[in-house]
Coordinates of N, CA and C in Angstrom, one line a residue:
I1 N 12.4 -7.7 -6.1 CA 12.3 -6.6 -7.1 C 13.6 -5.8 -7.1
E2 N 14.2 -5.6 -8.3 CA 15.5 -4.9 -8.4 C 15.4 -3.9 -9.5
L3 N 15.8 -2.6 -9.0 CA 15.9 -1.5 -10.0 C 17.4 -1.2 -10.1
T4 N 17.9 -1.1 -11.3 CA 19.3 -0.8 -11.5 C 19.5 0.4 -12.5
D5 N 20.2 1.4 -12.0 CA 20.5 2.6 -12.8 C 19.3 3.1 -13.6
V6 N 18.2 3.3 -12.8 CA 16.9 3.7 -13.5 C 16.9 5.2 -13.6
N7 N 16.6 5.7 -14.8 CA 16.4 7.1 -15.1 C 15.0 7.3 -15.7
F8 N 14.3 8.3 -15.2 CA 13.0 8.6 -15.7 C 12.7 10.1 -15.7
S9 N 12.2 10.6 -16.8 CA 11.8 12.0 -17.0 C 10.4 12.0 -17.6
F10 N 9.6 13.0 -17.2 CA 8.3 13.2 -17.9 C 8.5 13.9 -19.2
A11 N 7.7 13.6 -20.2 CA 7.8 14.3 -21.5 C 7.7 15.8 -21.3
G12 N 8.7 16.4 -21.9 CA 8.8 17.9 -21.8 C 9.3 18.4 -20.5
G13 N 9.6 17.5 -19.5 CA 10.2 18.0 -18.2 C 11.6 18.5 -18.3
D14 N 11.9 19.5 -17.5 CA 13.2 20.1 -17.6 C 14.2 19.2 -16.8
E15 N 13.8 18.6 -15.7 CA 14.7 17.9 -14.8 C 14.2 16.4 -14.7
P16 N 15.1 15.5 -14.7 CA 14.8 14.1 -14.5 C 14.1 13.9 -13.1
V17 N 13.1 13.0 -13.1 CA 12.5 12.7 -11.8 C 13.3 11.7 -11.0
L18 N 13.9 10.7 -11.7 CA 14.8 9.7 -11.1 C 16.1 9.7 -11.8
R19 N 17.2 9.6 -11.1 CA 18.6 9.6 -11.7 C 19.4 8.4 -11.2
D20 N 19.7 7.6 -12.2 CA 20.6 6.4 -11.9 C 20.3 5.7 -10.5
L21 N 19.0 5.5 -10.3 CA 18.5 5.0 -9.1 C 18.6 3.5 -9.1
T22 N 19.2 2.9 -8.0 CA 19.4 1.5 -7.8 C 18.8 1.1 -6.5
W23 N 18.0 0.1 -6.5 CA 17.3 -0.3 -5.3 C 16.9 -1.8 -5.3
L24 N 17.3 -2.5 -4.3 CA 17.0 -4.0 -4.2 C 16.0 -4.2 -3.1
I25 N 14.9 -4.8 -3.4 CA 13.9 -5.1 -2.4 C 13.7 -6.7 -2.4
G26 N 14.0 -7.2 -1.2 CA 14.0 -8.7 -1.1 C 12.8 -9.2 -0.3
P27 N 12.6 -10.5 -0.2 CA 11.5 -11.1 0.5 C 11.5 -10.6 2.0
G28 N 10.4 -10.1 2.5 CA 10.2 -9.8 3.9 C 10.8 -8.4 4.2
D29 N 11.4 -7.7 3.2 CA 11.9 -6.3 3.5 C 10.7 -5.4 3.8
R30 N 10.9 -4.5 4.8 CA 9.9 -3.5 5.1 C 10.5 -2.1 5.0
Y31 N 10.3 -1.5 3.9 CA 10.9 -0.2 3.6 C 9.9 1.0 3.6
G32 N 10.4 2.1 4.2 CA 9.6 3.3 4.1 C 10.3 4.3 3.2
V33 N 9.5 5.1 2.5 CA 10.1 6.1 1.6 C 9.4 7.4 1.9
F34 N 10.2 8.5 2.0 CA 9.6 9.8 2.2 C 10.3 10.8 1.4
G35 N 9.7 12.0 1.2 CA 10.3 13.0 0.4 C 9.3 14.1 0.2
E36 N 9.8 15.2 -0.4 CA 8.9 16.4 -0.6 C 7.9 16.1 -1.6
N37 N 6.7 16.8 -1.6 CA 5.7 16.6 -2.6 C 6.4 16.9 -4.0
G38 N 6.1 16.1 -5.0 CA 6.7 16.2 -6.3 C 8.0 15.7 -6.5
A39 N 8.6 15.0 -5.4 CA 9.9 14.4 -5.5 C 10.0 13.2 -6.4
G40 N 8.8 12.6 -6.7 CA 8.8 11.4 -7.6 C 8.5 10.1 -6.9
K41 N 7.9 10.2 -5.7 CA 7.6 9.0 -4.9 C 6.6 8.1 -5.6
S42 N 5.5 8.7 -6.0 CA 4.5 7.9 -6.7 C 5.0 7.3 -8.0
T43 N 5.8 8.1 -8.7 CA 6.4 7.6 -10.0 C 7.3 6.4 -9.7
L44 N 8.1 6.5 -8.6 CA 8.9 5.3 -8.2 C 8.1 4.1 -8.0
L45 N 7.0 4.2 -7.3 CA 6.1 3.1 -7.0 C 5.6 2.5 -8.3
E46 N 5.2 3.3 -9.2 CA 4.7 2.8 -10.5 C 5.8 2.0 -11.3
I47 N 7.0 2.5 -11.2 CA 8.1 1.9 -11.9 C 8.4 0.5 -11.3
L48 N 8.5 0.5 -9.9 CA 8.8 -0.8 -9.3 C 7.7 -1.9 -9.5
Q49 N 6.5 -1.4 -9.8 CA 5.5 -2.4 -10.1 C 5.5 -2.8 -11.6
G50 N 6.3 -2.1 -12.4 CA 6.3 -2.5 -13.8 C 5.2 -1.7 -14.6
N51 N 4.5 -0.8 -14.0 CA 3.4 -0.1 -14.7 C 4.0 1.1 -15.6
V52 N 5.1 1.6 -15.2 CA 5.8 2.7 -16.0 C 7.2 2.2 -16.4
K53 N 7.5 2.5 -17.6 CA 8.9 2.1 -18.1 C 9.8 3.3 -18.0
P54 N 11.0 3.1 -17.4 CA 12.0 4.1 -17.3 C 12.6 4.3 -18.7
Q55 N 13.2 5.5 -18.9 CA 13.9 5.8 -20.2 C 15.2 4.9 -20.3
S56 N 15.8 4.7 -19.2 CA 17.0 3.8 -19.2 C 17.1 3.1 -17.8
G57 N 17.9 2.1 -17.8 CA 18.0 1.3 -16.6 C 17.2 0.0 -16.7
K58 N 17.3 -0.8 -15.7 CA 16.6 -2.1 -15.7 C 15.7 -2.3 -14.5
V59 N 14.6 -2.9 -14.7 CA 13.6 -3.2 -13.6 C 13.3 -4.7 -13.7
E60 N 13.7 -5.5 -12.7 CA 13.5 -6.9 -12.7 C 12.5 -7.2 -11.5
I61 N 11.4 -7.9 -11.9 CA 10.4 -8.4 -10.9 C 10.4 -9.9 -10.9
G62 N 10.6 -10.5 -9.7 CA 10.7 -11.9 -9.6 C 9.4 -12.6 -10.1
K63 N 9.5 -13.8 -10.6 CA 8.3 -14.6 -11.1 C 7.3 -14.9 -10.0
T64 N 7.7 -15.0 -8.8 CA 6.8 -15.3 -7.7 C 6.2 -14.1 -7.0
V65 N 6.6 -12.9 -7.5 CA 6.2 -11.7 -6.8 C 4.7 -11.4 -7.2
K66 N 3.9 -11.1 -6.2 CA 2.5 -10.7 -6.4 C 2.3 -9.4 -5.7
I67 N 2.2 -8.3 -6.4 CA 2.1 -7.0 -5.8 C 0.7 -6.5 -5.7
A68 N 0.4 -6.0 -4.5 CA -0.9 -5.3 -4.3 C -0.6 -3.8 -4.0
Y69 N -1.3 -2.9 -4.6 CA -1.0 -1.5 -4.5 C -2.2 -0.7 -4.0
L70 N -2.0 0.0 -2.9 CA -3.0 0.9 -2.3 C -2.6 2.3 -2.7
S71 N -3.4 2.9 -3.7 CA -3.0 4.2 -4.2 C -3.6 5.3 -3.3
Q72 N -3.3 6.6 -3.6 CA -3.8 7.7 -2.8 C -5.3 7.9 -3.1
S73 N -5.8 7.5 -4.3 CA -7.2 7.7 -4.7 C -8.0 6.5 -4.3
L74 N -9.3 6.7 -4.3 CA -10.2 5.6 -3.9 C -11.0 5.1 -5.2
S75 N -10.4 5.4 -6.4 CA -11.0 5.1 -7.6 C -11.4 3.6 -7.8
G76 N -10.6 2.7 -7.2 CA -10.8 1.3 -7.3 C -12.1 0.8 -6.7
L77 N -12.7 1.7 -5.9 CA -14.0 1.3 -5.2 C -15.2 1.8 -6.0
E78 N -15.0 2.6 -7.0 CA -16.1 3.3 -7.7 C -17.1 2.3 -8.3
E79 N -16.6 1.2 -8.8 CA -17.5 0.2 -9.5 C -18.3 -0.6 -8.4
L80 N -17.9 -0.4 -7.2 CA -18.6 -1.1 -6.1 C -19.6 -0.2 -5.4
N81 N -19.8 1.0 -5.8 CA -20.5 2.0 -5.1 C -21.9 1.6 -4.6
D82 N -22.7 0.9 -5.5 CA -24.0 0.6 -5.3 C -24.2 -0.7 -4.5
S83 N -23.1 -1.4 -4.3 CA -23.1 -2.7 -3.6 C -23.1 -2.5 -2.1
L84 N -23.7 -3.5 -1.4 CA -23.6 -3.5 0.1 C -22.2 -4.1 0.4
V85 N -21.7 -3.7 1.5 CA -20.4 -4.2 2.0 C -20.5 -5.7 2.0
R86 N -21.6 -6.3 2.5 CA -21.8 -7.7 2.6 C -21.7 -8.4 1.2
E87 N -22.2 -7.7 0.2 CA -22.2 -8.3 -1.1 C -20.8 -8.3 -1.7
V88 N -20.0 -7.3 -1.4 CA -18.6 -7.3 -1.8 C -17.9 -8.4 -1.2
L89 N -18.0 -8.6 0.1 CA -17.3 -9.7 0.8 C -17.7 -11.0 0.3
N90 N -18.9 -11.2 -0.1 CA -19.4 -12.5 -0.6 C -18.7 -12.9 -1.9
R91 N -18.0 -12.0 -2.6 CA -17.3 -12.3 -3.8 C -16.0 -13.0 -3.5
Y92 N -15.6 -13.0 -2.3 CA -14.3 -13.6 -1.9 C -14.5 -14.9 -1.2
Q93 N -13.4 -15.6 -1.0 CA -13.5 -16.9 -0.3 C -14.1 -16.7 1.1
S94 N -14.7 -17.8 1.6 CA -15.3 -17.7 2.9 C -14.3 -17.6 4.0
H95 N -13.1 -18.2 3.8 CA -12.1 -18.2 4.8 C -10.7 -18.0 4.2
Y96 N -9.8 -17.4 5.0 CA -8.4 -17.2 4.5 C -7.5 -17.6 5.7
E97 N -6.2 -18.0 5.3 CA -5.3 -18.2 6.4 C -4.3 -17.1 6.4
I98 N -4.2 -16.4 7.5 CA -3.3 -15.3 7.7 C -2.5 -15.5 8.9
E99 N -1.1 -15.7 8.8 CA -0.2 -16.0 9.9 C -0.7 -17.2 10.6
G100 N -1.1 -18.3 9.9 CA -1.5 -19.5 10.5 C -2.9 -19.5 11.1
K101 N -3.6 -18.4 11.1 CA -4.9 -18.3 11.6 C -6.0 -18.3 10.5
I102 N -7.1 -19.0 10.7 CA -8.1 -19.0 9.7 C -9.1 -17.8 10.0
V103 N -9.3 -16.9 9.1 CA -10.1 -15.8 9.3 C -11.1 -15.6 8.1
S104 N -12.2 -15.0 8.4 CA -13.2 -14.7 7.3 C -13.0 -13.3 6.9
P105 N -13.5 -12.9 5.7 CA -13.4 -11.5 5.3 C -14.1 -10.6 6.3
A106 N -15.2 -11.0 6.9 CA -15.9 -10.2 7.8 C -15.1 -10.0 9.1
T107 N -14.3 -11.0 9.5 CA -13.4 -10.9 10.7 C -12.3 -9.9 10.4
L108 N -11.8 -10.0 9.2 CA -10.7 -9.0 8.8 C -11.2 -7.6 8.8
L109 N -12.5 -7.4 8.3 CA -13.1 -6.1 8.3 C -13.2 -5.6 9.8
E110 N -13.6 -6.5 10.7 CA -13.7 -6.1 12.1 C -12.3 -5.7 12.6
Q111 N -11.3 -6.4 12.2 CA -9.9 -6.1 12.7 C -9.5 -4.7 12.2
L112 N -10.1 -4.3 11.1 CA -9.8 -2.9 10.6 C -10.7 -1.9 11.2
G113 N -11.5 -2.3 12.2 CA -12.3 -1.3 12.9 C -13.7 -1.1 12.4
F114 N -14.2 -2.0 11.5 CA -15.6 -1.9 11.0 C -16.5 -2.6 12.0
E115 N -17.7 -2.1 12.3 CA -18.7 -2.8 13.0 C -19.6 -3.6 12.1
K116 N -20.2 -4.6 12.7 CA -21.0 -5.5 11.8 C -22.2 -4.8 11.2
A117 N -22.6 -3.7 11.8 CA -23.7 -2.9 11.3 C -23.4 -2.4 9.9
Y118 N -22.1 -2.2 9.6 CA -21.7 -1.6 8.3 C -21.9 -2.7 7.1
L119 N -22.0 -3.9 7.5 CA -22.2 -5.0 6.4 C -23.3 -4.7 5.5
N120 N -24.4 -4.0 6.0 CA -25.6 -3.8 5.3 C -25.6 -2.3 4.7
T121 N -24.4 -1.7 4.7 CA -24.3 -0.3 4.2 C -23.8 -0.4 2.7
Q122 N -24.3 0.5 1.9 CA -23.7 0.6 0.5 C -22.3 1.2 0.6
V123 N -21.4 0.8 -0.3 CA -20.1 1.3 -0.3 C -20.0 2.8 -0.5
K124 N -20.9 3.3 -1.3 CA -20.9 4.8 -1.5 C -21.3 5.6 -0.3
A125 N -21.9 4.9 0.7 CA -22.3 5.6 1.9 C -21.2 5.6 3.0
L126 N -20.1 4.9 2.8 CA -19.1 4.9 3.7 C -18.3 6.2 3.8
S127 N -17.7 6.5 4.9 CA -16.8 7.7 5.0 C -15.5 7.4 4.2
G128 N -14.8 8.5 4.0 CA -13.5 8.4 3.3 C -12.6 7.4 4.0
G129 N -12.5 7.5 5.3 CA -11.6 6.6 6.1 C -12.1 5.1 6.0
Q130 N -13.4 4.9 6.1 CA -14.0 3.6 6.0 C -13.7 3.0 4.6
K131 N -13.8 3.8 3.6 CA -13.5 3.3 2.2 C -12.0 2.9 2.1
R132 N -11.2 3.7 2.8 CA -9.7 3.5 2.8 C -9.4 2.1 3.4
R133 N -10.1 1.8 4.5 CA -9.8 0.6 5.2 C -10.4 -0.6 4.4
M134 N -11.5 -0.4 3.8 CA -12.1 -1.4 2.9 C -11.2 -1.7 1.7
Q135 N -10.7 -0.6 1.2 CA -9.7 -0.8 0.0 C -8.5 -1.6 0.4
L136 N -8.0 -1.4 1.6 CA -6.8 -2.1 2.1 C -7.2 -3.6 2.4
M137 N -8.4 -3.8 2.9 CA -8.8 -5.2 3.2 C -9.0 -6.0 1.9
L138 N -9.6 -5.3 0.8 CA -9.8 -6.1 -0.4 C -8.5 -6.4 -1.1
I139 N -7.4 -5.6 -1.0 CA -6.2 -6.0 -1.6 C -5.5 -7.0 -0.8
L140 N -5.7 -7.0 0.5 CA -5.1 -8.1 1.4 C -5.8 -9.5 1.1
L141 N -7.1 -9.4 0.7 CA -7.8 -10.7 0.4 C -7.3 -11.3 -0.9
D142 N -6.6 -10.5 -1.7 CA -6.0 -11.1 -3.0 C -4.7 -11.8 -2.7
A143 N -4.3 -11.9 -1.4 CA -3.2 -12.6 -1.0 C -1.9 -12.3 -1.7
P144 N -1.5 -11.0 -1.6 CA -0.2 -10.6 -2.2 C 0.9 -11.0 -1.3
N145 N 2.2 -11.0 -1.9 CA 3.3 -11.1 -1.0 C 4.2 -9.8 -1.0
V146 N 3.8 -8.8 -1.8 CA 4.4 -7.5 -1.7 C 3.3 -6.5 -1.6
L147 N 3.3 -5.7 -0.6 CA 2.2 -4.7 -0.4 C 2.9 -3.3 -0.5
V148 N 2.3 -2.5 -1.5 CA 2.8 -1.2 -1.8 C 1.7 -0.2 -1.4
L149 N 2.1 0.7 -0.4 CA 1.1 1.6 0.1 C 1.5 3.1 -0.1
D150 N 0.7 3.9 -0.8 CA 1.0 5.3 -1.1 C 0.1 6.1 -0.2
E151 N 0.7 6.7 0.8 CA -0.1 7.6 1.8 C -1.4 6.9 2.3
P152 N -1.2 5.7 3.0 CA -2.4 5.0 3.4 C -3.2 5.7 4.5
S153 N -2.6 6.6 5.2 CA -3.2 7.2 6.4 C -4.1 8.4 6.0
N154 N -4.2 8.7 4.7 CA -5.1 9.8 4.3 C -6.5 9.5 4.7
D155 N -7.2 10.5 5.2 CA -8.7 10.4 5.5 C -9.0 9.6 6.8
M156 N -8.0 9.2 7.5 CA -8.2 8.3 8.7 C -8.1 9.1 10.0
D157 N -9.0 8.8 10.9 CA -8.9 9.3 12.3 C -8.0 8.4 13.1
I158 N -7.9 8.8 14.4 CA -6.9 8.0 15.2 C -7.3 6.6 15.4
D159 N -8.6 6.3 15.6 CA -9.0 4.9 15.8 C -8.7 4.1 14.5
M160 N -9.0 4.7 13.4 CA -8.8 4.0 12.1 C -7.3 3.7 11.9
L161 N -6.5 4.7 12.2 CA -5.0 4.6 12.0 C -4.5 3.4 12.9
L162 N -5.0 3.4 14.2 CA -4.5 2.3 15.1 C -4.8 0.9 14.5
A163 N -6.0 0.8 14.0 CA -6.4 -0.5 13.5 C -5.5 -0.9 12.3
M164 N -5.3 0.1 11.4 CA -4.4 -0.2 10.3 C -3.0 -0.5 10.7
E165 N -2.5 0.2 11.7 CA -1.1 0.0 12.1 C -1.0 -1.4 12.7
N166 N -2.0 -1.8 13.5 CA -1.9 -3.2 14.1 C -1.9 -4.2 13.0
L167 N -2.6 -4.0 12.0 CA -2.7 -5.0 10.9 C -1.3 -5.0 10.1
L168 N -0.8 -3.9 9.8 CA 0.4 -3.8 9.0 C 1.6 -4.3 9.8
D169 N 1.5 -4.0 11.2 CA 2.6 -4.4 12.0 C 2.9 -5.9 12.0
T170 N 1.8 -6.7 11.8 CA 2.0 -8.2 11.8 C 1.9 -8.8 10.5
W171 N 1.8 -8.0 9.4 CA 1.7 -8.5 8.1 C 3.0 -9.2 7.7
P172 N 3.0 -10.4 7.2 CA 4.3 -11.1 7.0 C 5.0 -10.9 5.7
G173 N 4.4 -10.2 4.8 CA 5.1 -10.1 3.5 C 6.0 -8.9 3.4
T174 N 6.4 -8.6 2.1 CA 7.3 -7.4 1.9 C 6.4 -6.2 1.8
L175 N 6.9 -5.1 2.5 CA 6.1 -3.9 2.6 C 6.9 -2.7 2.1
I176 N 6.3 -1.9 1.2 CA 6.9 -0.7 0.7 C 5.8 0.4 1.1
L177 N 6.2 1.4 1.9 CA 5.3 2.4 2.4 C 5.8 3.8 2.1
V178 N 5.0 4.6 1.4 CA 5.3 6.0 1.2 C 4.3 6.8 2.1
T179 N 4.9 7.6 3.0 CA 4.0 8.4 3.9 C 4.8 9.6 4.5
H180 N 4.0 10.6 4.8 CA 4.5 11.7 5.6 C 4.3 11.5 7.1
D181 N 3.7 10.4 7.5 CA 3.4 10.1 8.9 C 4.6 9.4 9.5
R182 N 5.4 10.1 10.2 CA 6.7 9.6 10.7 C 6.4 8.4 11.7
Y183 N 5.4 8.6 12.5 CA 5.1 7.5 13.5 C 4.7 6.2 12.8
L184 N 3.9 6.3 11.8 CA 3.5 5.1 11.1 C 4.7 4.5 10.4
M185 N 5.5 5.3 9.8 CA 6.7 4.7 9.1 C 7.6 4.0 10.1
E186 N 7.9 4.6 11.2 CA 8.8 4.1 12.2 C 8.2 2.8 12.8
R187 N 6.9 2.7 12.9 CA 6.3 1.6 13.6 C 6.3 0.4 12.7
V188 N 6.0 0.5 11.4 CA 5.7 -0.6 10.5 C 6.8 -0.9 9.5
T189 N 7.9 -0.1 9.5 CA 9.0 -0.4 8.5 C 10.3 -0.5 9.3
D190 N 11.2 -1.3 8.7 CA 12.5 -1.5 9.4 C 13.6 -0.5 8.9
H191 N 13.5 -0.1 7.6 CA 14.5 0.9 7.1 C 13.8 2.0 6.3
Q192 N 14.3 3.2 6.4 CA 13.7 4.3 5.8 C 14.6 4.9 4.7
F193 N 14.0 5.4 3.6 CA 14.8 6.0 2.6 C 14.2 7.4 2.2
A194 N 15.0 8.3 1.9 CA 14.6 9.6 1.5 C 14.8 9.7 0.0
L195 N 13.8 10.2 -0.8 CA 14.0 10.4 -2.2 C 14.3 11.9 -2.4
I196 N 15.6 12.1 -2.7 CA 16.1 13.5 -2.8 C 16.9 13.6 -4.2
N197 N 16.5 14.6 -4.9 CA 17.2 14.9 -6.2 C 17.2 13.6 -7.1
G198 N 16.1 12.9 -7.1 CA 16.0 11.7 -8.0 C 16.7 10.4 -7.6
T199 N 17.2 10.4 -6.4 CA 17.9 9.2 -6.0 C 17.5 8.9 -4.5
L200 N 17.6 7.6 -4.1 CA 17.3 7.2 -2.7 C 18.5 7.3 -1.8
R201 N 18.3 7.8 -0.6 CA 19.3 7.8 0.4 C 18.8 7.1 1.6
H202 N 19.6 6.1 2.1 CA 19.2 5.4 3.3 C 19.3 6.3 4.5
V203 N 18.3 6.4 5.3 CA 18.3 7.3 6.5 C 18.2 6.5 7.7
P204 N 19.4 6.2 8.3 CA 19.3 5.4 9.6 C 18.6 6.1 10.7

């Protein structure tokens, strides 16, 4: 994914959100992005996915890129509210290969800290943190090669965070992470960038 001289402003906005921003994301890159609230982090994520068009500049997404996006909201699970967790998992393949290991969706759910007892629970009865983990699991089951996470640690307690960190730590694809959680960012990303005044600054 390559962004070149990207400029973006909201309609009626006094200041541009992004200014002449250039960013190259290659296979296997693991990048963290941080910045103040309102700095434009979520807008940047939408642009690099091709969901939002900048006013000027170029956004190129490779033909083999398959992006999965974990947003700050849980809206993607609303249509599954009345389904049992087991029923949701049954919609997917029975087995997947992750890092050379064959796993089932139920096994992946366990790796994210779910107990088997939750398989017979309705999605709407899950806690916010449990829904968050289920949301992450479902996008991983779509086998993306680029994973974009916007504040994934929201609503999670320490045990939930540890399970997610372990999973992300060994995930083999490209990772773009926006978070205020410094520990999470330093653990699962290799390079960090600050979004300041509409542009990215590498922060060694």
